[in-house]
Amino acid sequence: ANMRSASEEPVPLHEEFIYCCGAATHVLKCGPWKDLSKDESKNLPRLLFMIIPGNPGLAGYYRTFIQALYCGLNQQYPVWVVSHAGHCKPPSGMEMIEDTDIKELEDVFGLNGQVEHKLNFIKKNVSKDIKLVLIAHSIGCYITLEMMKRASELQVLRSVLLFPTIERMAQSPQGKLMTPLLCKLRYILYMPVYLLSFLPEGVKASLVRFALRGMKTCDESSITTSVNLFSVDCIANILYMASQEMMKVVERDSTTIKQNLKKLIFYYGTGDSWCPQNYYDEIKMDFPDGDIRLCEKGLRHAFVLDASKEMAAMITDWLRDDLTKL
């Protein structure tokens, strides 16, 4: 009975807090590969799966997802998730690894800064010989298309864009509701968050559980991660980035999509109030040859809360052909 099956073996998960472009950044790395920047090490993998999160861009929300992906890929490739700049609460007393060649960005917490932040991270941490599979979620999809546009030298094998908020965010049902709040009233939210930040950790966790109580099965790591949202710095960066999304994500970048169409997979939700189904219908008409799918499983926009494993299984399925050709 003590024999554990291979699938139950604990998945190697490595956690780092670093400064990238001068901003606190949380990185979760799944698999035994910790450093992919050194060309000397003979056993560099040929492929890195990198997750570009939505907003809030806390790496912890994707913990179950990257573990499931790593196992679904037969533990052959590293799977990393990089938080957005400033979307993390560095643990007290934990050594933050300093950025040696600090490339301070003017507005690293804004939308443009987050794109540069990811490109800078890849440049510093991933060898040029390694191909990338970018898996992006929500606003991460906009960031990913921007990365592909700005850094055509990146060896992107595939980009999987999940619930892509890549156009008309402020006009979406959810955007109409949130835009006034994010653009005019966000400062009002700082005070309650500041006051709540003094609560004991256990009480914060109970509040999170209460907020997510409607879900049949909520991922435990989402609960621990959500406790970070009681940090004023973290919330300020999240809301600031969100306010920029409403103003800047207006027109779909069809040029970049067209140039990279063969590398892209789009996955739209059916009841997604951030990118409603008519956005799917329109992009499908504009790009009839594109790999553009509509969710048939009723997954929510924030799939990481309760459907990480399902999503990981679908993605490994979609990429099977690509990986056999490697």
PDB file of N, CA and C in Angstrom, residues 44-111:
ATOM      1  N   LEU A  44      19.279  21.095 -21.723  1.00  0.00           N
ATOM      2  CA  LEU A  44      18.219  22.095 -21.798  1.00  0.00           C
ATOM      3  C   LEU A  44      17.043  21.478 -22.553  1.00  0.00           C
ATOM      4  N   PRO A  45      15.822  21.694 -22.063  1.00  0.00           N
ATOM      5  CA  PRO A  45      14.668  21.185 -22.819  1.00  0.00           C
ATOM      6  C   PRO A  45      14.531  21.973 -24.121  1.00  0.00           C
ATOM      7  N   ARG A  46      13.811  21.394 -25.072  1.00  0.00           N
ATOM      8  CA  ARG A  46      13.679  22.094 -26.360  1.00  0.00           C
ATOM      9  C   ARG A  46      12.531  23.076 -26.336  1.00  0.00           C
ATOM     10  N   LEU A  47      11.742  22.983 -25.268  1.00  0.00           N
ATOM     11  CA  LEU A  47      10.490  23.724 -25.253  1.00  0.00           C
ATOM     12  C   LEU A  47      10.197  24.191 -23.840  1.00  0.00           C
ATOM     13  N   LEU A  48       9.702  25.418 -23.717  1.00  0.00           N
ATOM     14  CA  LEU A  48       9.234  25.921 -22.423  1.00  0.00           C
ATOM     15  C   LEU A  48       7.774  26.342 -22.581  1.00  0.00           C
ATOM     16  N   PHE A  49       6.934  25.857 -21.697  1.00  0.00           N
ATOM     17  CA  PHE A  49       5.546  26.307 -21.649  1.00  0.00           C
ATOM     18  C   PHE A  49       5.484  27.458 -20.659  1.00  0.00           C
ATOM     19  N   MET A  50       5.045  28.613 -21.123  1.00  0.00           N
ATOM     20  CA  MET A  50       5.007  29.764 -20.230  1.00  0.00           C
ATOM     21  C   MET A  50       3.591  30.330 -20.173  1.00  0.00           C
ATOM     22  N   ILE A  51       3.112  30.508 -18.946  1.00  0.00           N
ATOM     23  CA  ILE A  51       1.757  31.015 -18.744  1.00  0.00           C
ATOM     24  C   ILE A  51       1.807  32.521 -18.534  1.00  0.00           C
ATOM     25  N   ILE A  52       1.015  33.243 -19.322  1.00  0.00           N
ATOM     26  CA  ILE A  52       0.878  34.693 -19.155  1.00  0.00           C
ATOM     27  C   ILE A  52      -0.496  34.927 -18.524  1.00  0.00           C
ATOM     28  N   PRO A  53      -0.528  35.336 -17.253  1.00  0.00           N
ATOM     29  CA  PRO A  53      -1.803  35.337 -16.525  1.00  0.00           C
ATOM     30  C   PRO A  53      -2.762  36.445 -16.937  1.00  0.00           C
ATOM     31  N   GLY A  54      -3.982  36.308 -16.417  1.00  0.00           N
ATOM     32  CA  GLY A  54      -4.982  37.364 -16.566  1.00  0.00           C
ATOM     33  C   GLY A  54      -4.736  38.413 -15.488  1.00  0.00           C
ATOM     34  N   ASN A  55      -5.789  39.119 -15.113  1.00  0.00           N
ATOM     35  CA  ASN A  55      -5.684  40.119 -14.046  1.00  0.00           C
ATOM     36  C   ASN A  55      -6.799  39.826 -13.043  1.00  0.00           C
ATOM     37  N   PRO A  56      -6.485  39.614 -11.771  1.00  0.00           N
ATOM     38  CA  PRO A  56      -5.207  39.714 -11.072  1.00  0.00           C
ATOM     39  C   PRO A  56      -4.201  38.669 -11.587  1.00  0.00           C
ATOM     40  N   GLY A  57      -2.965  39.150 -11.791  1.00  0.00           N
ATOM     41  CA  GLY A  57      -1.939  38.279 -12.350  1.00  0.00           C
ATOM     42  C   GLY A  57      -1.084  37.628 -11.284  1.00  0.00           C
ATOM     43  N   LEU A  58      -1.728  37.002 -10.310  1.00  0.00           N
ATOM     44  CA  LEU A  58      -0.958  36.333  -9.259  1.00  0.00           C
ATOM     45  C   LEU A  58      -0.637  34.915  -9.707  1.00  0.00           C
ATOM     46  N   ALA A  59       0.633  34.560  -9.623  1.00  0.00           N
ATOM     47  CA  ALA A  59       1.081  33.255 -10.118  1.00  0.00           C
ATOM     48  C   ALA A  59       0.363  32.107  -9.413  1.00  0.00           C
ATOM     49  N   GLY A  60       0.072  32.295  -8.133  1.00  0.00           N
ATOM     50  CA  GLY A  60      -0.518  31.210  -7.342  1.00  0.00           C
ATOM     51  C   GLY A  60      -1.838  30.678  -7.883  1.00  0.00           C
ATOM     52  N   TYR A  61      -2.595  31.524  -8.572  1.00  0.00           N
ATOM     53  CA  TYR A  61      -3.863  31.060  -9.139  1.00  0.00           C
ATOM     54  C   TYR A  61      -3.646  29.952 -10.169  1.00  0.00           C
ATOM     55  N   TYR A  62      -2.458  29.896 -10.733  1.00  0.00           N
ATOM     56  CA  TYR A  62      -2.189  28.949 -11.828  1.00  0.00           C
ATOM     57  C   TYR A  62      -1.410  27.718 -11.336  1.00  0.00           C
ATOM     58  N   ARG A  63      -1.255  27.591 -10.028  1.00  0.00           N
ATOM     59  CA  ARG A  63      -0.448  26.503  -9.458  1.00  0.00           C
ATOM     60  C   ARG A  63      -0.967  25.127  -9.908  1.00  0.00           C
ATOM     61  N   THR A  64      -2.255  24.887  -9.695  1.00  0.00           N
ATOM     62  CA  THR A  64      -2.837  23.587 -10.070  1.00  0.00           C
ATOM     63  C   THR A  64      -2.765  23.388 -11.580  1.00  0.00           C
ATOM     64  N   PHE A  65      -2.992  24.473 -12.311  1.00  0.00           N
ATOM     65  CA  PHE A  65      -2.987  24.424 -13.773  1.00  0.00           C
ATOM     66  C   PHE A  65      -1.616  24.001 -14.309  1.00  0.00           C
ATOM     67  N   ILE A  66      -0.527  24.610 -13.786  1.00  0.00           N
ATOM     68  CA  ILE A  66       0.795  24.253 -14.334  1.00  0.00           C
ATOM     69  C   ILE A  66       1.192  22.844 -13.913  1.00  0.00           C
ATOM     70  N   GLN A  67       0.757  22.416 -12.734  1.00  0.00           N
ATOM     71  CA  GLN A  67       1.077  21.040 -12.326  1.00  0.00           C
ATOM     72  C   GLN A  67       0.354  20.037 -13.221  1.00  0.00           C
ATOM     73  N   ALA A  68      -0.913  20.343 -13.522  1.00  0.00           N
ATOM     74  CA  ALA A  68      -1.695  19.451 -14.382  1.00  0.00           C
ATOM     75  C   ALA A  68      -1.121  19.425 -15.801  1.00  0.00           C
ATOM     76  N   LEU A  69      -0.687  20.592 -16.286  1.00  0.00           N
ATOM     77  CA  LEU A  69      -0.087  20.654 -17.626  1.00  0.00           C
ATOM     78  C   LEU A  69       1.203  19.844 -17.672  1.00  0.00           C
ATOM     79  N   TYR A  70       2.027  20.049 -16.648  1.00  0.00           N
ATOM     80  CA  TYR A  70       3.318  19.368 -16.587  1.00  0.00           C
ATOM     81  C   TYR A  70       3.122  17.856 -16.617  1.00  0.00           C
ATOM     82  N   CYS A  71       2.142  17.372 -15.855  1.00  0.00           N
ATOM     83  CA  CYS A  71       1.879  15.927 -15.844  1.00  0.00           C
ATOM     84  C   CYS A  71       1.268  15.477 -17.166  1.00  0.00           C
ATOM     85  N   GLY A  72       0.393  16.321 -17.737  1.00  0.00           N
ATOM     86  CA  GLY A  72      -0.225  15.985 -19.019  1.00  0.00           C
ATOM     87  C   GLY A  72       0.797  15.912 -20.143  1.00  0.00           C
ATOM     88  N   LEU A  73       1.897  16.643 -19.985  1.00  0.00           N
ATOM     89  CA  LEU A  73       2.966  16.627 -20.999  1.00  0.00           C
ATOM     90  C   LEU A  73       4.004  15.557 -20.654  1.00  0.00           C
ATOM     91  N   ASN A  74       3.596  14.585 -19.837  1.00  0.00           N
ATOM     92  CA  ASN A  74       4.480  13.485 -19.419  1.00  0.00           C
ATOM     93  C   ASN A  74       5.771  13.982 -18.781  1.00  0.00           C
ATOM     94  N   GLN A  75       5.690  15.129 -18.114  1.00  0.00           N
ATOM     95  CA  GLN A  75       6.828  15.697 -17.384  1.00  0.00           C
ATOM     96  C   GLN A  75       8.062  15.892 -18.269  1.00  0.00           C
ATOM     97  N   GLN A  76       7.799  16.151 -19.556  1.00  0.00           N
ATOM     98  CA  GLN A  76       8.932  16.304 -20.486  1.00  0.00           C
ATOM     99  C   GLN A  76       9.406  17.740 -20.628  1.00  0.00           C
ATOM    100  N   TYR A  77       8.532  18.686 -20.316  1.00  0.00           N
ATOM    101  CA  TYR A  77       8.880  20.094 -20.558  1.00  0.00           C
ATOM    102  C   TYR A  77       8.584  20.913 -19.314  1.00  0.00           C
ATOM    103  N   PRO A  78       9.398  21.954 -19.069  1.00  0.00           N
ATOM    104  CA  PRO A  78       9.101  22.846 -17.945  1.00  0.00           C
ATOM    105  C   PRO A  78       7.852  23.681 -18.241  1.00  0.00           C
ATOM    106  N   VAL A  79       7.089  23.951 -17.195  1.00  0.00           N
ATOM    107  CA  VAL A  79       5.921  24.819 -17.309  1.00  0.00           C
ATOM    108  C   VAL A  79       6.072  25.913 -16.259  1.00  0.00           C
ATOM    109  N   TRP A  80       6.161  27.146 -16.709  1.00  0.00           N
ATOM    110  CA  TRP A  80       6.381  28.270 -15.794  1.00  0.00           C
ATOM    111  C   TRP A  80       5.202  29.227 -15.848  1.00  0.00           C
ATOM    112  N   VAL A  81       4.957  29.885 -14.715  1.00  0.00           N
ATOM    113  CA  VAL A  81       4.029  31.011 -14.738  1.00  0.00           C
ATOM    114  C   VAL A  81       4.733  32.194 -14.079  1.00  0.00           C
ATOM    115  N   VAL A  82       4.632  33.346 -14.722  1.00  0.00           N
ATOM    116  CA  VAL A  82       5.286  34.566 -14.231  1.00  0.00           C
ATOM    117  C   VAL A  82       4.187  35.554 -13.865  1.00  0.00           C
ATOM    118  N   SER A  83       4.194  36.016 -12.637  1.00  0.00           N
ATOM    119  CA  SER A  83       3.153  36.962 -12.223  1.00  0.00           C
ATOM    120  C   SER A  83       3.323  38.269 -12.997  1.00  0.00           C
ATOM    121  N   HIS A  84       2.283  39.084 -12.991  1.00  0.00           N
ATOM    122  CA  HIS A  84       2.458  40.426 -13.531  1.00  0.00           C
ATOM    123  C   HIS A  84       3.314  41.230 -12.556  1.00  0.00           C
ATOM    124  N   ALA A  85       3.959  42.255 -13.078  1.00  0.00           N
ATOM    125  CA  ALA A  85       4.811  43.115 -12.250  1.00  0.00           C
ATOM    126  C   ALA A  85       3.984  43.698 -11.110  1.00  0.00           C
ATOM    127  N   GLY A  86       4.445  43.485  -9.885  1.00  0.00           N
ATOM    128  CA  GLY A  86       3.764  44.069  -8.732  1.00  0.00           C
ATOM    129  C   GLY A  86       2.510  43.342  -8.283  1.00  0.00           C
ATOM    130  N   HIS A  87       2.139  42.240  -8.975  1.00  0.00           N
ATOM    131  CA  HIS A  87       0.966  41.479  -8.557  1.00  0.00           C
ATOM    132  C   HIS A  87       1.405  40.338  -7.644  1.00  0.00           C
ATOM    133  N   CYS A  88       2.090  40.685  -6.577  1.00  0.00           N
ATOM    134  CA  CYS A  88       2.449  39.643  -5.621  1.00  0.00           C
ATOM    135  C   CYS A  88       2.819  40.336  -4.329  1.00  0.00           C
ATOM    136  N   LYS A  89       2.727  39.581  -3.270  1.00  0.00           N
ATOM    137  CA  LYS A  89       3.113  40.123  -1.981  1.00  0.00           C
ATOM    138  C   LYS A  89       4.327  39.317  -1.564  1.00  0.00           C
ATOM    139  N   PRO A  90       5.536  39.868  -1.744  1.00  0.00           N
ATOM    140  CA  PRO A  90       6.724  39.087  -1.409  1.00  0.00           C
ATOM    141  C   PRO A  90       6.690  38.712   0.071  1.00  0.00           C
ATOM    142  N   PRO A  91       6.966  37.432   0.378  1.00  0.00           N
ATOM    143  CA  PRO A  91       6.900  37.014   1.771  1.00  0.00           C
ATOM    144  C   PRO A  91       7.933  37.756   2.607  1.00  0.00           C
ATOM    145  N   SER A  92       7.537  38.138   3.813  1.00  0.00           N
ATOM    146  CA  SER A  92       8.471  38.891   4.656  1.00  0.00           C
ATOM    147  C   SER A  92       9.640  37.978   4.999  1.00  0.00           C
ATOM    148  N   GLY A  93      10.831  38.539   4.949  1.00  0.00           N
ATOM    149  CA  GLY A  93      12.004  37.748   5.304  1.00  0.00           C
ATOM    150  C   GLY A  93      12.500  36.861   4.179  1.00  0.00           C
ATOM    151  N   MET A  94      11.751  36.801   3.062  1.00  0.00           N
ATOM    152  CA  MET A  94      12.241  35.985   1.954  1.00  0.00           C
ATOM    153  C   MET A  94      13.160  36.840   1.100  1.00  0.00           C
ATOM    154  N   GLU A  95      14.285  36.272   0.728  1.00  0.00           N
ATOM    155  CA  GLU A  95      15.250  37.012  -0.078  1.00  0.00           C
ATOM    156  C   GLU A  95      14.655  37.300  -1.443  1.00  0.00           C
ATOM    157  N   MET A  96      14.590  38.560  -1.798  1.00  0.00           N
ATOM    158  CA  MET A  96      14.195  38.889  -3.164  1.00  0.00           C
ATOM    159  C   MET A  96      15.479  38.905  -3.980  1.00  0.00           C
ATOM    160  N   ILE A  97      15.500  38.193  -5.084  1.00  0.00           N
ATOM    161  CA  ILE A  97      16.705  38.176  -5.912  1.00  0.00           C
ATOM    162  C   ILE A  97      16.722  39.478  -6.713  1.00  0.00           C
ATOM    163  N   GLU A  98      17.787  40.241  -6.544  1.00  0.00           N
ATOM    164  CA  GLU A  98      17.847  41.561  -7.189  1.00  0.00           C
ATOM    165  C   GLU A  98      18.045  41.446  -8.694  1.00  0.00           C
ATOM    166  N   ASP A  99      17.575  42.447  -9.360  1.00  0.00           N
ATOM    167  CA  ASP A  99      17.745  42.585 -10.789  1.00  0.00           C
ATOM    168  C   ASP A  99      19.122  43.211 -10.999  1.00  0.00           C
ATOM    169  N   THR A 100      20.034  42.508 -11.632  1.00  0.00           N
ATOM    170  CA  THR A 100      21.375  43.084 -11.735  1.00  0.00           C
ATOM    171  C   THR A 100      21.426  44.192 -12.772  1.00  0.00           C
ATOM    172  N   ASP A 101      20.962  43.874 -13.996  1.00  0.00           N
ATOM    173  CA  ASP A 101      21.004  44.961 -14.993  1.00  0.00           C
ATOM    174  C   ASP A 101      19.614  45.587 -15.041  1.00  0.00           C
ATOM    175  N   ILE A 102      19.296  46.327 -14.001  1.00  0.00           N
ATOM    176  CA  ILE A 102      17.932  46.849 -13.885  1.00  0.00           C
ATOM    177  C   ILE A 102      17.586  47.705 -15.091  1.00  0.00           C
ATOM    178  N   LYS A 103      16.519  47.262 -15.738  1.00  0.00           N
ATOM    179  CA  LYS A 103      16.004  48.063 -16.832  1.00  0.00           C
ATOM    180  C   LYS A 103      14.698  48.614 -16.278  1.00  0.00           C
ATOM    181  N   GLU A 104      14.806  49.701 -15.527  1.00  0.00           N
ATOM    182  CA  GLU A 104      13.608  50.271 -14.898  1.00  0.00           C
ATOM    183  C   GLU A 104      12.696  50.764 -16.013  1.00  0.00           C
ATOM    184  N   LEU A 105      11.452  50.403 -15.925  1.00  0.00           N
ATOM    185  CA  LEU A 105      10.510  50.884 -16.921  1.00  0.00           C
ATOM    186  C   LEU A 105       9.744  52.046 -16.338  1.00  0.00           C
ATOM    187  N   GLU A 106       9.393  52.967 -17.211  1.00  0.00           N
ATOM    188  CA  GLU A 106       8.674  54.146 -16.753  1.00  0.00           C
ATOM    189  C   GLU A 106       7.413  53.764 -15.999  1.00  0.00           C
ATOM    190  N   ASP A 107       6.621  52.879 -16.601  1.00  0.00           N
ATOM    191  CA  ASP A 107       5.326  52.574 -16.028  1.00  0.00           C
ATOM    192  C   ASP A 107       5.155  51.067 -16.043  1.00  0.00           C
ATOM    193  N   VAL A 108       5.957  50.389 -15.227  1.00  0.00           N
ATOM    194  CA  VAL A 108       6.005  48.927 -15.309  1.00  0.00           C
ATOM    195  C   VAL A 108       4.673  48.291 -14.919  1.00  0.00           C
ATOM    196  N   PHE A 109       3.861  48.992 -14.096  1.00  0.00           N
ATOM    197  CA  PHE A 109       2.602  48.390 -13.645  1.00  0.00           C
ATOM    198  C   PHE A 109       1.462  48.598 -14.645  1.00  0.00           C
ATOM    199  N   GLY A 110       1.706  49.457 -15.648  1.00  0.00           N
ATOM    200  CA  GLY A 110       0.684  49.682 -16.674  1.00  0.00           C
ATOM    201  C   GLY A 110       0.699  48.559 -17.696  1.00  0.00           C
ATOM    202  N   LEU A 111      -0.220  48.631 -18.640  1.00  0.00           N
ATOM    203  CA  LEU A 111      -0.378  47.547 -19.607  1.00  0.00           C
ATOM    204  C   LEU A 111       0.853  47.393 -20.495  1.00  0.00           C
TER     205      LEU A 111
END
